[in-house]
Amino acid sequence: MAAFFCPQTEELSGQHWYGISYLRLSKLGKRYESESIDNQRKLIHEFVQRHPEITLVGEQVDDGYTGTNYDRPGFQGVMDAIREKKANCVIVKDLSRLGREYIETGKYLETVFPDMGIRFISVNDDLDSEHTPLCDDISIPIKNIMNEAYCRSLSQKLRAQFRVQRKAGEFLGAFACYGYLKDPADKHKLIIDEYAAMVVRTIFQLKMEGYSQQAIANYLSSEGVLPPAAYKQQQGLKYQSGFQAVGDNNAWSPVAVRAILENPIYIGTLVQGKRGTPNYKIKQMKLRSKEDWCVVENNHTPIISEELFTSVQHLLSLDTRTSPSEEVVQPLAGMLYCADCGRAMCRRSVKRGNRMFYYYVCSTHKRSKLCSSHSISQTALEDVVLRAIQKQIEMVVDIDQLIHEIGQKSIQAAKHRQLDMTIEEKEKQITEQKEYRMRLLEAFHDDLISRTEYDMMRQRYTQRIDALQAALASLHERRQALEEGAADTRNWVAEYTKFRKIDRLTREMVAGLIRRITVSEGKQITIQFNYADELASYQQMIAAAAKEVG
């Protein structure tokens, strides 16, 4: 900005005018900003040269600021110069440089400037408040409306374009998420940052092993691993993040760890449009509803497997705490529930002589005695769970071996037939429910049931039909994918077999293979394994295929 000449206060009240030029260019004009700002400056200087009664005493520039609001440092500088009696004339290239917001622009032109005795000049619009009061010029509000309409139209076009790009899986963020980089060949594509990806895999692995978010953060900090913000800044990026430990930019925080653990970007799913503004006039970002998010699966190379991510999300949903003397949670923490009241089982200890014994009891019994204790030794329970897991692993290994022996083609053929039979059964059920609903109408017409009974029962049948039709649509999608040769990776088999040689119960094993364990008063243990549906489906297909091939 040019230096101000400070005229005497009494001089401002005379016929001579001390002008301040205001130049603005929006962010969208960044590519041509130097030329555009320079052109505005030249235009105003030429105008002042033709008007000797005006002395240009200063200049304010807003380079890269939108005209939809007046929260701009350059414009505030103009107002400060006016209030400090350094200028009594404001000169702009055209009205759109002053602003594109109809109401606020009108307020300044028709109220603020006239009240302060300010002469306003818009060179290209041939507007000069010295010759014609701005409130009497009908063209001014029309031009302001057109300027605002331009912003509204541009905003709508940009939002539509961004929506198209997001749905196409194009990354629109200013910075790539930790673990990824923008592809130098295409800034809208993500590629893996190998170093950061290694850290991400370590975070997920530690979580599976029972470490809390705080323990993971402490471990990473002790190893000298830079947190996401510091890492990006080290790479020369002007990156800011709220997920930093208080008082230490090089320390990890548990919030940053959890943000990574919950982010589906690491399985190749790109989620964009989670936050935004209601319209172009409001700059405060707000969280949008999930229905408005743009989610594109299989968009880029994943860093971790979908199975690992799913297991970690389950762990994060559990209420688990570590003992003050322990770094990791117990193998069964958060997985145990009372078979009668459904509440979680809690771990307790008792000292006998010099030895400590640990057992699990129903939390309802511990608090209120409204349920029996369901007490069971931790050692005995873990032994039972370990043996059950080992048997489940053996079963999965046997099934995988049978798949290889029978042949994938036979399995695929059996899967086709199984889906066809299920689809046929669903279609039959839909037809039956529609017939029941039709008979219901006949019963109503024959006065066999009341209107209230008819409405209630019809709604019930309609809900059943809708649910069956949704299930049928899902089956048809699976059938179509099978016909198109969709790969059958059986990743869940690998989740089991990687623990084949482990002879002790670990947190990672339990988290990866078990969904829930219930304990009855008679110490009967029921284990709900992960991938039970997949296992049962393959057992049925193998049985059908084996029968055909002998």
JSON list of C-alpha atoms in Angstrom, two decimals, residues 380-494:
[
{"chain": "A", "resi": 380, "resn": "ALA", "atom": "CA", "xyz": [-10.17, -71.21, 32.86]},
{"chain": "A", "resi": 381, "resn": "LEU", "atom": "CA", "xyz": [-12.15, -68.91, 30.57]},
{"chain": "A", "resi": 382, "resn": "GLU", "atom": "CA", "xyz": [-9.12, -68.01, 28.46]},
{"chain": "A", "resi": 383, "resn": "ASP", "atom": "CA", "xyz": [-8.21, -71.69, 28.10]},
{"chain": "A", "resi": 384, "resn": "VAL", "atom": "CA", "xyz": [-11.71, -72.51, 26.83]},
{"chain": "A", "resi": 385, "resn": "VAL", "atom": "CA", "xyz": [-11.67, -69.60, 24.38]},
{"chain": "A", "resi": 386, "resn": "LEU", "atom": "CA", "xyz": [-8.21, -70.55, 23.10]},
{"chain": "A", "resi": 387, "resn": "ARG", "atom": "CA", "xyz": [-9.26, -74.16, 22.45]},
{"chain": "A", "resi": 388, "resn": "ALA", "atom": "CA", "xyz": [-12.44, -72.97, 20.71]},
{"chain": "A", "resi": 389, "resn": "ILE", "atom": "CA", "xyz": [-10.43, -70.65, 18.47]},
{"chain": "A", "resi": 390, "resn": "GLN", "atom": "CA", "xyz": [-7.98, -73.44, 17.62]},
{"chain": "A", "resi": 391, "resn": "LYS", "atom": "CA", "xyz": [-10.86, -75.74, 16.63]},
{"chain": "A", "resi": 392, "resn": "GLN", "atom": "CA", "xyz": [-12.43, -72.95, 14.55]},
{"chain": "A", "resi": 393, "resn": "ILE", "atom": "CA", "xyz": [-9.11, -72.38, 12.79]},
{"chain": "A", "resi": 394, "resn": "GLU", "atom": "CA", "xyz": [-8.84, -76.10, 12.04]},
{"chain": "A", "resi": 395, "resn": "MET", "atom": "CA", "xyz": [-12.34, -76.06, 10.58]},
{"chain": "A", "resi": 396, "resn": "VAL", "atom": "CA", "xyz": [-11.54, -73.06, 8.36]},
{"chain": "A", "resi": 397, "resn": "VAL", "atom": "CA", "xyz": [-8.30, -74.69, 7.18]},
{"chain": "A", "resi": 398, "resn": "ASP", "atom": "CA", "xyz": [-10.18, -77.88, 6.32]},
{"chain": "A", "resi": 399, "resn": "ILE", "atom": "CA", "xyz": [-12.82, -75.94, 4.41]},
{"chain": "A", "resi": 400, "resn": "ASP", "atom": "CA", "xyz": [-10.16, -74.03, 2.49]},
{"chain": "A", "resi": 401, "resn": "GLN", "atom": "CA", "xyz": [-8.48, -77.32, 1.60]},
{"chain": "A", "resi": 402, "resn": "LEU", "atom": "CA", "xyz": [-11.79, -78.78, 0.41]},
{"chain": "A", "resi": 403, "resn": "ILE", "atom": "CA", "xyz": [-12.35, -75.73, -1.79]},
{"chain": "A", "resi": 404, "resn": "HIS", "atom": "CA", "xyz": [-9.03, -76.38, -3.49]},
{"chain": "A", "resi": 405, "resn": "GLU", "atom": "CA", "xyz": [-9.76, -80.10, -3.88]},
{"chain": "A", "resi": 406, "resn": "ILE", "atom": "CA", "xyz": [-13.27, -79.68, -5.27]},
{"chain": "A", "resi": 407, "resn": "GLY", "atom": "CA", "xyz": [-12.24, -76.81, -7.49]},
{"chain": "A", "resi": 408, "resn": "GLN", "atom": "CA", "xyz": [-13.23, -73.19, -7.65]},
{"chain": "A", "resi": 409, "resn": "LYS", "atom": "CA", "xyz": [-15.49, -73.70, -10.68]},
{"chain": "A", "resi": 410, "resn": "SER", "atom": "CA", "xyz": [-17.58, -76.25, -8.84]},
{"chain": "A", "resi": 411, "resn": "ILE", "atom": "CA", "xyz": [-17.83, -73.94, -5.86]},
{"chain": "A", "resi": 412, "resn": "GLN", "atom": "CA", "xyz": [-18.88, -71.05, -8.08]},
{"chain": "A", "resi": 413, "resn": "ALA", "atom": "CA", "xyz": [-21.52, -73.26, -9.74]},
{"chain": "A", "resi": 414, "resn": "ALA", "atom": "CA", "xyz": [-22.83, -74.27, -6.33]},
{"chain": "A", "resi": 415, "resn": "LYS", "atom": "CA", "xyz": [-22.91, -70.62, -5.29]},
{"chain": "A", "resi": 416, "resn": "HIS", "atom": "CA", "xyz": [-24.93, -69.83, -8.42]},
{"chain": "A", "resi": 417, "resn": "ARG", "atom": "CA", "xyz": [-27.48, -72.50, -7.59]},
{"chain": "A", "resi": 418, "resn": "GLN", "atom": "CA", "xyz": [-27.65, -71.46, -3.95]},
{"chain": "A", "resi": 419, "resn": "LEU", "atom": "CA", "xyz": [-28.34, -67.86, -4.91]},
{"chain": "A", "resi": 420, "resn": "ASP", "atom": "CA", "xyz": [-30.93, -68.93, -7.48]},
{"chain": "A", "resi": 421, "resn": "MET", "atom": "CA", "xyz": [-32.74, -71.03, -4.87]},
{"chain": "A", "resi": 422, "resn": "THR", "atom": "CA", "xyz": [-32.66, -68.17, -2.36]},
{"chain": "A", "resi": 423, "resn": "ILE", "atom": "CA", "xyz": [-33.94, -65.70, -4.97]},
{"chain": "A", "resi": 424, "resn": "GLU", "atom": "CA", "xyz": [-36.75, -68.09, -5.90]},
{"chain": "A", "resi": 425, "resn": "GLU", "atom": "CA", "xyz": [-37.69, -68.46, -2.24]},
{"chain": "A", "resi": 426, "resn": "LYS", "atom": "CA", "xyz": [-37.75, -64.67, -1.71]},
{"chain": "A", "resi": 427, "resn": "GLU", "atom": "CA", "xyz": [-39.92, -64.16, -4.79]},
{"chain": "A", "resi": 428, "resn": "LYS", "atom": "CA", "xyz": [-42.30, -66.81, -3.50]},
{"chain": "A", "resi": 429, "resn": "GLN", "atom": "CA", "xyz": [-42.51, -65.09, -0.11]},
{"chain": "A", "resi": 430, "resn": "ILE", "atom": "CA", "xyz": [-43.22, -61.73, -1.76]},
{"chain": "A", "resi": 431, "resn": "THR", "atom": "CA", "xyz": [-46.04, -63.25, -3.81]},
{"chain": "A", "resi": 432, "resn": "GLU", "atom": "CA", "xyz": [-47.54, -64.84, -0.68]},
{"chain": "A", "resi": 433, "resn": "GLN", "atom": "CA", "xyz": [-47.42, -61.56, 1.27]},
{"chain": "A", "resi": 434, "resn": "LYS", "atom": "CA", "xyz": [-49.08, -59.69, -1.60]},
{"chain": "A", "resi": 435, "resn": "GLU", "atom": "CA", "xyz": [-51.83, -62.32, -1.72]},
{"chain": "A", "resi": 436, "resn": "TYR", "atom": "CA", "xyz": [-52.37, -61.97, 2.04]},
{"chain": "A", "resi": 437, "resn": "ARG", "atom": "CA", "xyz": [-52.63, -58.21, 1.61]},
{"chain": "A", "resi": 438, "resn": "MET", "atom": "CA", "xyz": [-55.18, -58.62, -1.19]},
{"chain": "A", "resi": 439, "resn": "ARG", "atom": "CA", "xyz": [-57.26, -61.00, 0.93]},
{"chain": "A", "resi": 440, "resn": "LEU", "atom": "CA", "xyz": [-57.11, -58.42, 3.69]},
{"chain": "A", "resi": 441, "resn": "LEU", "atom": "CA", "xyz": [-58.76, -55.89, 1.39]},
{"chain": "A", "resi": 442, "resn": "GLU", "atom": "CA", "xyz": [-61.49, -58.39, 0.53]},
{"chain": "A", "resi": 443, "resn": "ALA", "atom": "CA", "xyz": [-62.06, -59.01, 4.25]},
{"chain": "A", "resi": 444, "resn": "PHE", "atom": "CA", "xyz": [-62.45, -55.27, 4.81]},
{"chain": "A", "resi": 445, "resn": "HIS", "atom": "CA", "xyz": [-64.96, -54.92, 1.95]},
{"chain": "A", "resi": 446, "resn": "ASP", "atom": "CA", "xyz": [-66.95, -57.84, 3.41]},
{"chain": "A", "resi": 447, "resn": "ASP", "atom": "CA", "xyz": [-66.99, -56.06, 6.83]},
{"chain": "A", "resi": 448, "resn": "LEU", "atom": "CA", "xyz": [-65.07, -58.90, 8.42]},
{"chain": "A", "resi": 449, "resn": "ILE", "atom": "CA", "xyz": [-62.51, -56.46, 9.91]},
{"chain": "A", "resi": 450, "resn": "SER", "atom": "CA", "xyz": [-62.69, -52.80, 10.90]},
{"chain": "A", "resi": 451, "resn": "ARG", "atom": "CA", "xyz": [-60.92, -49.91, 9.16]},
{"chain": "A", "resi": 452, "resn": "THR", "atom": "CA", "xyz": [-58.43, -49.65, 12.03]},
{"chain": "A", "resi": 453, "resn": "GLU", "atom": "CA", "xyz": [-57.61, -53.36, 11.84]},
{"chain": "A", "resi": 454, "resn": "TYR", "atom": "CA", "xyz": [-57.28, -53.15, 8.07]},
{"chain": "A", "resi": 455, "resn": "ASP", "atom": "CA", "xyz": [-54.87, -50.16, 8.19]},
{"chain": "A", "resi": 456, "resn": "MET", "atom": "CA", "xyz": [-52.76, -51.76, 10.91]},
{"chain": "A", "resi": 457, "resn": "MET", "atom": "CA", "xyz": [-52.51, -55.18, 9.23]},
{"chain": "A", "resi": 458, "resn": "ARG", "atom": "CA", "xyz": [-51.99, -53.68, 5.75]},
{"chain": "A", "resi": 459, "resn": "GLN", "atom": "CA", "xyz": [-49.07, -51.64, 7.07]},
{"chain": "A", "resi": 460, "resn": "ARG", "atom": "CA", "xyz": [-47.57, -54.77, 8.59]},
{"chain": "A", "resi": 461, "resn": "TYR", "atom": "CA", "xyz": [-47.80, -56.70, 5.31]},
{"chain": "A", "resi": 462, "resn": "THR", "atom": "CA", "xyz": [-46.42, -53.72, 3.36]},
{"chain": "A", "resi": 463, "resn": "GLN", "atom": "CA", "xyz": [-43.40, -53.54, 5.67]},
{"chain": "A", "resi": 464, "resn": "ARG", "atom": "CA", "xyz": [-42.76, -57.26, 5.19]},
{"chain": "A", "resi": 465, "resn": "ILE", "atom": "CA", "xyz": [-43.01, -56.89, 1.41]},
{"chain": "A", "resi": 466, "resn": "ASP", "atom": "CA", "xyz": [-40.62, -53.90, 1.41]},
{"chain": "A", "resi": 467, "resn": "ALA", "atom": "CA", "xyz": [-38.08, -55.83, 3.51]},
{"chain": "A", "resi": 468, "resn": "LEU", "atom": "CA", "xyz": [-38.33, -58.88, 1.23]},
{"chain": "A", "resi": 469, "resn": "GLN", "atom": "CA", "xyz": [-37.95, -56.75, -1.89]},
{"chain": "A", "resi": 470, "resn": "ALA", "atom": "CA", "xyz": [-34.84, -55.07, -0.45]},
{"chain": "A", "resi": 471, "resn": "ALA", "atom": "CA", "xyz": [-33.36, -58.49, 0.32]},
{"chain": "A", "resi": 472, "resn": "LEU", "atom": "CA", "xyz": [-34.24, -59.68, -3.17]},
{"chain": "A", "resi": 473, "resn": "ALA", "atom": "CA", "xyz": [-32.52, -56.66, -4.75]},
{"chain": "A", "resi": 474, "resn": "SER", "atom": "CA", "xyz": [-29.39, -57.44, -2.73]},
{"chain": "A", "resi": 475, "resn": "LEU", "atom": "CA", "xyz": [-29.45, -61.06, -3.90]},
{"chain": "A", "resi": 476, "resn": "HIS", "atom": "CA", "xyz": [-29.77, -59.98, -7.53]},
{"chain": "A", "resi": 477, "resn": "GLU", "atom": "CA", "xyz": [-26.75, -57.69, -7.08]},
{"chain": "A", "resi": 478, "resn": "ARG", "atom": "CA", "xyz": [-24.74, -60.61, -5.71]},
{"chain": "A", "resi": 479, "resn": "ARG", "atom": "CA", "xyz": [-25.89, -62.77, -8.59]},
{"chain": "A", "resi": 480, "resn": "GLN", "atom": "CA", "xyz": [-24.87, -60.11, -11.10]},
{"chain": "A", "resi": 481, "resn": "ALA", "atom": "CA", "xyz": [-21.45, -59.73, -9.47]},
{"chain": "A", "resi": 482, "resn": "LEU", "atom": "CA", "xyz": [-20.98, -63.50, -9.63]},
{"chain": "A", "resi": 483, "resn": "GLU", "atom": "CA", "xyz": [-21.88, -63.58, -13.33]},
{"chain": "A", "resi": 484, "resn": "GLU", "atom": "CA", "xyz": [-19.42, -60.76, -14.02]},
{"chain": "A", "resi": 485, "resn": "GLY", "atom": "CA", "xyz": [-16.64, -62.80, -12.48]},
{"chain": "A", "resi": 486, "resn": "ALA", "atom": "CA", "xyz": [-16.15, -60.80, -9.29]},
{"chain": "A", "resi": 487, "resn": "ALA", "atom": "CA", "xyz": [-13.11, -62.10, -7.43]},
{"chain": "A", "resi": 488, "resn": "ASP", "atom": "CA", "xyz": [-13.72, -64.37, -4.49]},
{"chain": "A", "resi": 489, "resn": "THR", "atom": "CA", "xyz": [-10.70, -63.51, -2.33]},
{"chain": "A", "resi": 490, "resn": "ARG", "atom": "CA", "xyz": [-11.79, -65.27, 0.87]},
{"chain": "A", "resi": 491, "resn": "ASN", "atom": "CA", "xyz": [-9.77, -62.77, 2.91]},
{"chain": "A", "resi": 492, "resn": "TRP", "atom": "CA", "xyz": [-11.55, -64.00, 6.02]},
{"chain": "A", "resi": 493, "resn": "VAL", "atom": "CA", "xyz": [-9.74, -67.34, 5.64]},
{"chain": "A", "resi": 494, "resn": "ALA", "atom": "CA", "xyz": [-6.40, -65.56, 5.95]}
]
